[in-house]
CSV table of C-alpha atoms and ligand atoms in Angstrom, one decimal:
chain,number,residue,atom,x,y,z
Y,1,UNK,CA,42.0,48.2,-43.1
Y,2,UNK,CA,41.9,46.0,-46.3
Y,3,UNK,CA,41.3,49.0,-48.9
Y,4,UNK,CA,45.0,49.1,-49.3
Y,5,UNK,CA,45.0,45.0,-50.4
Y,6,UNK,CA,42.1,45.6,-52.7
Y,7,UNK,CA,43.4,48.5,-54.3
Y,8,UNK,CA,46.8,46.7,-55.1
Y,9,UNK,CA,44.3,43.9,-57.2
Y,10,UNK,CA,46.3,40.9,-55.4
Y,11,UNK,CA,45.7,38.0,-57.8
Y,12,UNK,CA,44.6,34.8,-56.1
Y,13,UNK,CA,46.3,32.3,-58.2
Y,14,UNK,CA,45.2,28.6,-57.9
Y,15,UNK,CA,47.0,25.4,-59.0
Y,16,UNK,CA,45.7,22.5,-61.0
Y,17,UNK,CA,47.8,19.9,-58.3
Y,18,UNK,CA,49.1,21.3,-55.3
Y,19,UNK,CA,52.9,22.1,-55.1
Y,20,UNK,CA,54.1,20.0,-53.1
Y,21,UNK,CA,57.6,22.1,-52.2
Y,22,UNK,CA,55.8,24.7,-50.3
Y,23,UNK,CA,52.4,22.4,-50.0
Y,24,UNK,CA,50.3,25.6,-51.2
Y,25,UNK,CA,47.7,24.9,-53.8
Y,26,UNK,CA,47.0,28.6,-53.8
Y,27,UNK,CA,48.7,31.2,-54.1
Y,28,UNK,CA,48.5,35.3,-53.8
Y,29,UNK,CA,50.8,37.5,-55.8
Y,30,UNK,CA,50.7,41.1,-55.5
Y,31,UNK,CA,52.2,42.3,-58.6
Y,32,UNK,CA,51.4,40.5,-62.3
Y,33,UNK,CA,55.3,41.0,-62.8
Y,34,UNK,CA,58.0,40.6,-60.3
Y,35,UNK,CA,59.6,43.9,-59.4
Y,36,UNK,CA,62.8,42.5,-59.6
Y,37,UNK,CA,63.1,41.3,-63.1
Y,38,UNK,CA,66.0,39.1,-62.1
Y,39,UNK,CA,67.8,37.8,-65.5
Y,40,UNK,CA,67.1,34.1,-65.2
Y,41,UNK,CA,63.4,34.3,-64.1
Y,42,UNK,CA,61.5,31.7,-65.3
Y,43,UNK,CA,58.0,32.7,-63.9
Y,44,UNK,CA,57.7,35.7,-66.2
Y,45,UNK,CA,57.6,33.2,-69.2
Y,46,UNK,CA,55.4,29.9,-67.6
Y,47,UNK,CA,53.0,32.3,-66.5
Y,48,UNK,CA,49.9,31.1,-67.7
Y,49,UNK,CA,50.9,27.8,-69.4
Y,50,UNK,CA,51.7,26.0,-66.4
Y,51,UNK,CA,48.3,25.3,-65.7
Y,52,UNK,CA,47.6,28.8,-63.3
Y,53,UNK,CA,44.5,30.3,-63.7
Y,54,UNK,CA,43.1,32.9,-61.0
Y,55,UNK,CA,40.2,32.6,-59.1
Y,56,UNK,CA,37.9,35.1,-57.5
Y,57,UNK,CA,39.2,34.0,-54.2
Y,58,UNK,CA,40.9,31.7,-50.9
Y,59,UNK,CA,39.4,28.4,-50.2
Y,60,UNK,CA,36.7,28.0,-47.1
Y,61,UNK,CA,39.1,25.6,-46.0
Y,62,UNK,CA,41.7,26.9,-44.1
Y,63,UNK,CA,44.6,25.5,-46.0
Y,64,UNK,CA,48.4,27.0,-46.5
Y,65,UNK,CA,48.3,30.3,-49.1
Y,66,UNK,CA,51.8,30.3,-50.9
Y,67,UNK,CA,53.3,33.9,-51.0
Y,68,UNK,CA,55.4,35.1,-53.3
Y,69,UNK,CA,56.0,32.1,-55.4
Y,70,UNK,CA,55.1,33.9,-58.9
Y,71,UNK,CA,56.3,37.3,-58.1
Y,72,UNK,CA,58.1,38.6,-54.5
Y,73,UNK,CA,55.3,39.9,-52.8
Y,74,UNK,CA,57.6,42.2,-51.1
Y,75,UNK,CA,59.0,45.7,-53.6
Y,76,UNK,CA,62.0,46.9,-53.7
Y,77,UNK,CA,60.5,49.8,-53.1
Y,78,UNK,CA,59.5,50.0,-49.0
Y,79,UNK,CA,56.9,52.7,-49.1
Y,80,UNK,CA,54.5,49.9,-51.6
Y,81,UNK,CA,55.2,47.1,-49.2
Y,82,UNK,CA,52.2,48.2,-46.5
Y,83,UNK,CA,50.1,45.7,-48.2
Y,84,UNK,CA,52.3,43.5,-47.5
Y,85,UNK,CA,51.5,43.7,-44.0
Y,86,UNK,CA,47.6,44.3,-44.4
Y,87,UNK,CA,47.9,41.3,-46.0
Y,88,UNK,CA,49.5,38.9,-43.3
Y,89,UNK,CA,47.5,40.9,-40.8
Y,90,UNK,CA,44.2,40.0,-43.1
Y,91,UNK,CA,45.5,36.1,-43.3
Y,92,UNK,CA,46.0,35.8,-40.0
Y,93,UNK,CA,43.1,37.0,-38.7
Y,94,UNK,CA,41.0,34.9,-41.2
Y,95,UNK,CA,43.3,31.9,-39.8
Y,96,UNK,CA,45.0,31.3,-43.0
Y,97,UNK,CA,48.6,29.6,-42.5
Y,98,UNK,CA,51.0,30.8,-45.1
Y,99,UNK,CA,54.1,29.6,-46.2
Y,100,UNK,CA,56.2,32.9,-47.7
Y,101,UNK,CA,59.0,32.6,-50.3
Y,102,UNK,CA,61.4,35.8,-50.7
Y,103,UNK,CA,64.5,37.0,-51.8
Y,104,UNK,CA,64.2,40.8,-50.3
Y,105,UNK,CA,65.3,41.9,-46.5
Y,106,UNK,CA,61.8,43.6,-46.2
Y,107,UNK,CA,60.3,40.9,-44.8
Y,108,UNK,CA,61.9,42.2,-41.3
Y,109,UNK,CA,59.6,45.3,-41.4
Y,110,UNK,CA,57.1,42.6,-40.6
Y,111,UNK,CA,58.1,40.4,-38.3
Y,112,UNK,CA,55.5,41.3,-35.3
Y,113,UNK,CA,53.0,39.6,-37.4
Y,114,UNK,CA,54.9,36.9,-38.8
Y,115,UNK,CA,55.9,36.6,-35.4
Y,116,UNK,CA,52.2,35.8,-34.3
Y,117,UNK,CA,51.8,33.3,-37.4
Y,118,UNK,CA,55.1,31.1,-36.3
Y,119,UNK,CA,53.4,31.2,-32.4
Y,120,UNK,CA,50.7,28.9,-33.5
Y,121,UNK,CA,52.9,27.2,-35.9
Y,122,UNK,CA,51.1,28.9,-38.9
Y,123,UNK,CA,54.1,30.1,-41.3
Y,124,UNK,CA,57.1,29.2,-43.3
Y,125,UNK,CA,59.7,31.6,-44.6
Y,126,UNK,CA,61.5,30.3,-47.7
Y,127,UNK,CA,64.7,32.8,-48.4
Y,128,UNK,CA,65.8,32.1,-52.4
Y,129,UNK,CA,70.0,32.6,-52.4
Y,130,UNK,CA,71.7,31.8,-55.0
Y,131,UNK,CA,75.3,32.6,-54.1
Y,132,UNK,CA,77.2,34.7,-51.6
Y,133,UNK,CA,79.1,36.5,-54.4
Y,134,UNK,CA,77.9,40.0,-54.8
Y,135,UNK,CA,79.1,40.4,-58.2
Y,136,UNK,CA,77.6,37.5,-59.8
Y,137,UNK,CA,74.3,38.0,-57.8
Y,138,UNK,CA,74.5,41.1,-59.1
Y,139,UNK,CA,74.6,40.0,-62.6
Y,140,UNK,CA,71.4,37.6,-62.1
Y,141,UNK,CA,69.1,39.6,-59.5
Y,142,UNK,CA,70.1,42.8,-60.0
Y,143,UNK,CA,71.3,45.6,-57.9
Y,144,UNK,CA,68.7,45.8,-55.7
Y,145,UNK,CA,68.7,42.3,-54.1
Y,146,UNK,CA,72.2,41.6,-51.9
Y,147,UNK,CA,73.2,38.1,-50.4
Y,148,UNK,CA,74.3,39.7,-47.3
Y,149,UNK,CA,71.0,40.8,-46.3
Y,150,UNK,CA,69.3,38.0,-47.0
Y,151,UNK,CA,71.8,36.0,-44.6
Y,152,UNK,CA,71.7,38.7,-42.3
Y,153,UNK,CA,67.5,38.9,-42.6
Y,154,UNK,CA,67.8,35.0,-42.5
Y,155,UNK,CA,69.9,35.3,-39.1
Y,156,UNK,CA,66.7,37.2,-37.4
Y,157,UNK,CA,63.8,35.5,-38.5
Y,158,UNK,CA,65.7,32.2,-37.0
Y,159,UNK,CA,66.4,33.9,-33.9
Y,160,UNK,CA,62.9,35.0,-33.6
Y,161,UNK,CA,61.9,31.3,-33.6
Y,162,UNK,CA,60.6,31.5,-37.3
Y,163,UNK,CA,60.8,28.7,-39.6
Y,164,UNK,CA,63.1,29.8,-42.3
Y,165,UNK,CA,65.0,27.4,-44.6
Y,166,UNK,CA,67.1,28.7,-47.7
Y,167,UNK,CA,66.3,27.6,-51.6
Y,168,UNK,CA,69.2,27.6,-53.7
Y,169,UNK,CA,66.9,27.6,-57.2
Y,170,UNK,CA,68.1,27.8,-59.8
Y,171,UNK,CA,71.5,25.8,-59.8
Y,172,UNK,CA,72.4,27.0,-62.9
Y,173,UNK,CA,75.3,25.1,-64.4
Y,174,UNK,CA,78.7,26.8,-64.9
Y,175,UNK,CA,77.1,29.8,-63.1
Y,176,UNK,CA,76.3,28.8,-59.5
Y,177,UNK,CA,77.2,25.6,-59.6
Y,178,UNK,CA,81.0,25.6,-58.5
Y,179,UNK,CA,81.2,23.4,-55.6
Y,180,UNK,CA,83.5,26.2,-53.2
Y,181,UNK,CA,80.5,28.1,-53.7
Y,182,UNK,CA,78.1,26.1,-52.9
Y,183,UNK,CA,79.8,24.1,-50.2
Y,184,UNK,CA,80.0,27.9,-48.8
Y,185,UNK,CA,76.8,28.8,-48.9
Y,186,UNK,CA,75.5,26.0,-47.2
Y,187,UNK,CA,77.8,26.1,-44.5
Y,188,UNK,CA,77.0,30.1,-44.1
Y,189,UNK,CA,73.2,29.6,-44.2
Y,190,UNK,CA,73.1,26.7,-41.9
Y,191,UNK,CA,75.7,29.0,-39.2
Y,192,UNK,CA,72.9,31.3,-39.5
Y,193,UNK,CA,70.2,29.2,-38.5
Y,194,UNK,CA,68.3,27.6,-41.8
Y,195,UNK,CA,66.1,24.9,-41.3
Y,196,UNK,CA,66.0,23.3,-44.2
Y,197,UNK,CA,67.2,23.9,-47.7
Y,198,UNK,CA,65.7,23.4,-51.2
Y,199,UNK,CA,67.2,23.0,-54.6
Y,200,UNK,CA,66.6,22.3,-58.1
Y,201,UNK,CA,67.8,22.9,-61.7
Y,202,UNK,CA,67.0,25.1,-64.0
Y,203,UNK,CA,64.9,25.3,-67.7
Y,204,UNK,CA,66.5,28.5,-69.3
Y,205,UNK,CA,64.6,30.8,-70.4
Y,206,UNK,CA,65.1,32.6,-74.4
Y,207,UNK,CA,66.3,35.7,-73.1
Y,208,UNK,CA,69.0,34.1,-71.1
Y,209,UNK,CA,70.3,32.0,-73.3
Y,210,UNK,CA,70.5,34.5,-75.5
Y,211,UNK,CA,72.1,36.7,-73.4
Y,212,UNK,CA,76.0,36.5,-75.0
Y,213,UNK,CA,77.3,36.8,-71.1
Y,214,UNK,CA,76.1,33.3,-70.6
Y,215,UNK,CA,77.1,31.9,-73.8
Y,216,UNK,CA,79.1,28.9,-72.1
Y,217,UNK,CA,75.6,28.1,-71.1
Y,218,UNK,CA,73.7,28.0,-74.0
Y,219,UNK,CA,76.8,26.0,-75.4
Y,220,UNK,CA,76.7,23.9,-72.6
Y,221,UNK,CA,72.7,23.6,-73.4
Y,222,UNK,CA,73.6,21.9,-76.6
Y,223,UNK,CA,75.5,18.9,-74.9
Y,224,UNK,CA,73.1,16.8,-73.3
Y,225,UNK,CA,75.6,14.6,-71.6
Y,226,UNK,CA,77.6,17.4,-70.3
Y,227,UNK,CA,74.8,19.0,-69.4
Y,228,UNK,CA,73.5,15.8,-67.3
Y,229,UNK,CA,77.4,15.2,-65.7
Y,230,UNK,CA,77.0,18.7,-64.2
Y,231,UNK,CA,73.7,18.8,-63.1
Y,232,UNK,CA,74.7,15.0,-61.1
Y,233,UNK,CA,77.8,16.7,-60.0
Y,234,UNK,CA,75.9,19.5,-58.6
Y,235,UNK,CA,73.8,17.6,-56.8
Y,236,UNK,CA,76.2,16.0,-55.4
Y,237,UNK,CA,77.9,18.6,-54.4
Y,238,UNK,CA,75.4,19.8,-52.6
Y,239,UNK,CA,73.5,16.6,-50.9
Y,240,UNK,CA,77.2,15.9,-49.3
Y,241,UNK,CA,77.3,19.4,-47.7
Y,242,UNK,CA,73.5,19.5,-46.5
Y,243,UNK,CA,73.7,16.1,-44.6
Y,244,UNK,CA,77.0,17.0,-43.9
Y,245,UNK,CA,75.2,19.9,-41.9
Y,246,UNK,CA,72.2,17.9,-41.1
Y,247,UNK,CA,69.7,19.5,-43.0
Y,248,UNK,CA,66.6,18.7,-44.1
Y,249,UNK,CA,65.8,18.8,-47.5
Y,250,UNK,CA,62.2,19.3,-47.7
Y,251,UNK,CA,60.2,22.2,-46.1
Y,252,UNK,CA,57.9,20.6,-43.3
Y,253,UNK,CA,54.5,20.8,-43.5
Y,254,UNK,CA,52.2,22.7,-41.8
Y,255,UNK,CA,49.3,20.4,-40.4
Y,256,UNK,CA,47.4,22.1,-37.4
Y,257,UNK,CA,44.5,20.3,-35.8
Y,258,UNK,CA,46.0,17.4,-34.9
Y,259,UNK,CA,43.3,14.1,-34.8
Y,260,UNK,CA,41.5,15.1,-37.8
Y,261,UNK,CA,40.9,13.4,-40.8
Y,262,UNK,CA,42.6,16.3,-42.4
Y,263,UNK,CA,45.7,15.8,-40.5
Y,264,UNK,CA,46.0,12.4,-41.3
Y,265,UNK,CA,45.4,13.0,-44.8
Y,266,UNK,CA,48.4,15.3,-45.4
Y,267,UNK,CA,50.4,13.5,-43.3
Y,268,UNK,CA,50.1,10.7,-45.3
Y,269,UNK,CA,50.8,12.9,-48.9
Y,270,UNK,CA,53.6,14.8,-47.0
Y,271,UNK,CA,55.1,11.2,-46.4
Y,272,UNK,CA,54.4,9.9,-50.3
Y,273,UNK,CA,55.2,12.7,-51.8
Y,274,UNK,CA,59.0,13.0,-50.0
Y,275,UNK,CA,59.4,9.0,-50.3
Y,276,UNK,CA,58.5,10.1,-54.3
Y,277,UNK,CA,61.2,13.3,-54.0
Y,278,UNK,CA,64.0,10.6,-52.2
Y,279,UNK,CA,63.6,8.2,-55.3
Y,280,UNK,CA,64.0,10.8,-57.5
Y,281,UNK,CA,67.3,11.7,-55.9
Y,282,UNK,CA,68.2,8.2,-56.3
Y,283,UNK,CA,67.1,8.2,-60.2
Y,284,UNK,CA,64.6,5.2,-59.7
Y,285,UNK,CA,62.5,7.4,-61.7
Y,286,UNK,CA,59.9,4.6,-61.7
Y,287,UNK,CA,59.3,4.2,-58.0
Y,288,UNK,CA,59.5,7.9,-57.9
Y,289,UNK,CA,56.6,8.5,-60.2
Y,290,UNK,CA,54.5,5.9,-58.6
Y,291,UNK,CA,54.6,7.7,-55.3
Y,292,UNK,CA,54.3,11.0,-57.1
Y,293,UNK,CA,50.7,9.7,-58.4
Y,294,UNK,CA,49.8,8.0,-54.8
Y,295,UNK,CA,50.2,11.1,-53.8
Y,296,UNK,CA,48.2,12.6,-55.9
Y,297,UNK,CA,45.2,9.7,-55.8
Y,298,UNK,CA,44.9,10.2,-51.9
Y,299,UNK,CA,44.5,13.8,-52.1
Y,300,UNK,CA,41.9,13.7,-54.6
Y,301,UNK,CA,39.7,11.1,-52.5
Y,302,UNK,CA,36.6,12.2,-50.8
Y,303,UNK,CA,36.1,9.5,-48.7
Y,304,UNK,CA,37.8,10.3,-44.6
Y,305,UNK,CA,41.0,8.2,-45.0
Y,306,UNK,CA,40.4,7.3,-41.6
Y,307,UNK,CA,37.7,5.1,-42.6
Y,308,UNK,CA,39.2,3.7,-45.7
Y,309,UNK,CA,42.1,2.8,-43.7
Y,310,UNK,CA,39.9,0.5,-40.9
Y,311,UNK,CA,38.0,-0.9,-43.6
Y,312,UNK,CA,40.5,-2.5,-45.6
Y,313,UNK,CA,39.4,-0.4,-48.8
Y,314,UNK,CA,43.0,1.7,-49.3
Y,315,UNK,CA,43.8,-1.4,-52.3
Y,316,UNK,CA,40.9,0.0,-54.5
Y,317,UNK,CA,42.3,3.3,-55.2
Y,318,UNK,CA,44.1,3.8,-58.5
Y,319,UNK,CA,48.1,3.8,-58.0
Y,320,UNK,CA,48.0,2.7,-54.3
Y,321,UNK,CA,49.6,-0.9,-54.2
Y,322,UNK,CA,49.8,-3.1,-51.3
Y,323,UNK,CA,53.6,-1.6,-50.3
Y,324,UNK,CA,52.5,1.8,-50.2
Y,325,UNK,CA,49.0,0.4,-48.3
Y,326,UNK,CA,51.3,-0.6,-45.8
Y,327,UNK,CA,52.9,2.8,-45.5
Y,328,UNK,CA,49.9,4.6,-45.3
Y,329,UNK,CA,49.1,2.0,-42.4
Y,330,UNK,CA,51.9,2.7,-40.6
Y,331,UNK,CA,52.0,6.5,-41.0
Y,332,UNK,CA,47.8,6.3,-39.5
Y,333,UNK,CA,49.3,4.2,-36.8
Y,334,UNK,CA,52.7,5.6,-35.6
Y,335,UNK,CA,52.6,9.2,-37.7
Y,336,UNK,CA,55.7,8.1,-38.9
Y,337,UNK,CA,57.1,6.1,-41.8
Y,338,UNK,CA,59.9,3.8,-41.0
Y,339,UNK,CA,60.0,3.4,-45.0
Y,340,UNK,CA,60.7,7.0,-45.3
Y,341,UNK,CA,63.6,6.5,-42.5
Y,342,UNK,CA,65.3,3.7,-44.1
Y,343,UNK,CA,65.4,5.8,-47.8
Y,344,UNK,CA,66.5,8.8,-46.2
Y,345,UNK,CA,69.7,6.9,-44.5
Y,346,UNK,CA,70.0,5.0,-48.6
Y,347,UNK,CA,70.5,8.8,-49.6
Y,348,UNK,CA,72.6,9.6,-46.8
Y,349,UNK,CA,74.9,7.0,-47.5
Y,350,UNK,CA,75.0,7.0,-51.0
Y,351,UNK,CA,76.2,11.0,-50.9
G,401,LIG,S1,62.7,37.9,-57.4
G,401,LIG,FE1,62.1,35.8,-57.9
G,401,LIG,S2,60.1,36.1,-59.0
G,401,LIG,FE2,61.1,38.1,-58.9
G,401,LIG,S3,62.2,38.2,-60.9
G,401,LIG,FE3,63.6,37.4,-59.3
G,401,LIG,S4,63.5,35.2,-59.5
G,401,LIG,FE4,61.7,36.1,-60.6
């Protein structure tokens, strides 16, 4: 059953710190370069100096395998994508929860399986849409990849009870970043049952800069200010319409076996880490980075938190100051953060 996985080579790709959008520290790509070859694609360049470095393979632990963040695991072409499903059918089986991130419609040829991942709460489905124009997505991703079937692949998962949320990444000023467009999109993918939605900016790459199409952009690269007033525009832009439409912003983690140390423990980063993302949002770039290394502190601890927690000894680790002691306090006692609350509604009323 697995020759077909090992004969495609999948590369098991491991990160230095987890990434904490789709909480996956590793990763499985199928193909060393994406089959799409989408104009803006940043992954093609950072691969390998972003810290990636392959290992012979998954963890013992059964923590969430990213798929599809480095290249789309699923090909254009449907005949290759049997792998695909050998290799959900493999994961599952081996009790791996995965959290997928695609652009193509293919991901409907397996949804029995995925189907059997989202009945024990073991799976995420990330769809990456940029825009609902067909012409301009053609001139970023292609002809292969259409909007339309991702809302329309996005419309099925949801009804199937599958966690899907959309990622509009990259917003790339004075390409996707009109705010029709965007207020659009959200209001389509949200009709169509997103859960969440994810979004960020984007680092352009040589080849698209130098692309003369998307002159105005490398123009617009030369002018930090400008640059800045667009990308704050954009956000805003598209903060208003996602709590307009009530949606979260974050993808929710995964975290089975519930009264575990485990559990505890990544609640407790999945609450630091999006108190971190909410300051960021709210340019306190200090607070946020203080979070940000909380976060990372408590996951590198070896010590149950559990125990830290009753014996009084959260103060001694690096980065974790009495405020955020009292968070983690309250998130071991209540698996909630009333901190967390109270940013969220800042945010909320600030866009
Ligand atoms: S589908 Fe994603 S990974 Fe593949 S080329 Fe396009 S942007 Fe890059």
């Amino acid at each position: 059953m697995y020759n077909q996985i090992l004969k495609a080579k999948p590369y098991v790709i491991m990160l230095k710190k987890m990434d904490y959008w789709y909480w996956c520290r590793y990763f499985i790509d199928l193909y060393r370069i994406c089959n799409y070859k989408c104009s803006y694609c940043e992954t093609i360049e950072s691969r390998g100096v972003k810290g990636l470095h392959t290992v012979p393979g998954l963890p013992d632990k059964k923590e969430s395998i990213g798929l599809g963040l480095f290249s789309d695991i699923y090909s254009p072409n449907p005949v290759e994508n049997k792998v695909v499903q050998s290799l959900l059918n493999f994961l599952y089986e081996k009790g791996y929860p995965i959290s997928i991130n695609t652009k193509s419609e293919y991901i409907l040829n397996d949804i029995d399986i995925i189907k059997e991942f989202a009945k024990r709460d073991m799976i995420r489905v990330t769809i990456t849409l940029l825009t609902l124009d067909p012409e301009l997505s053609q001139e970023l991703e292609g002809q292969k990849l259409k909007p339309r079937k991702r809302i329309e692949a996005l419309k099925v998962l949801t009804d199937e009870g599958i966690p899907t949320g959309v990622s509009i990444t990259p917003v790339i000023p004075m390409v996707n970043d009109e705010r029709e467009s965007l207020e659009k999109l959200i209001t389509v993918v949200k009709k169509n049952g997103a859960k969440w939605i994810l979004f960020s900016g984007y680092n352009p790459t040589k080849e698209f800069l130098l692309n003369p199409k998307w002159e105005k952009v490398k123009l617009l690269h030369k002018n930090s200010n400008e640059l800045n007033l667009r990308y704050k525009k954009a956000k805003s832009i598209i903060l208003s319409a996602v709590f307009k439409e009530n949606l979260p912003i974050r993808i929710p983690r995964i975290n089975l076996n519930k009264n575990t140390n485990g559990y505890l423990l990544n609640r407790i980063t999945e609450y630091l880490y999006n108190i971190s993302y909410l300051y960021e949002l709210l340019d306190h770039k200090l607070e946020a980075l203080r979070f940000r290394r909380a976060t990372y502190a408590i996951n590198e601890i070896d010590t149950p938190i559990k125990a830290l927690i009753i014996q009084n000894k959260l103060g001694y680790i690096k980065g974790i100051n009495p405020k955020i002691e009292a968070i983690i306090k309250e998130i071991a006692v209540n698996d909630g953060s009333s901190y967390y609350e109270k940013l969220l509604k800042k945010l909320k009323m600030e866009y």
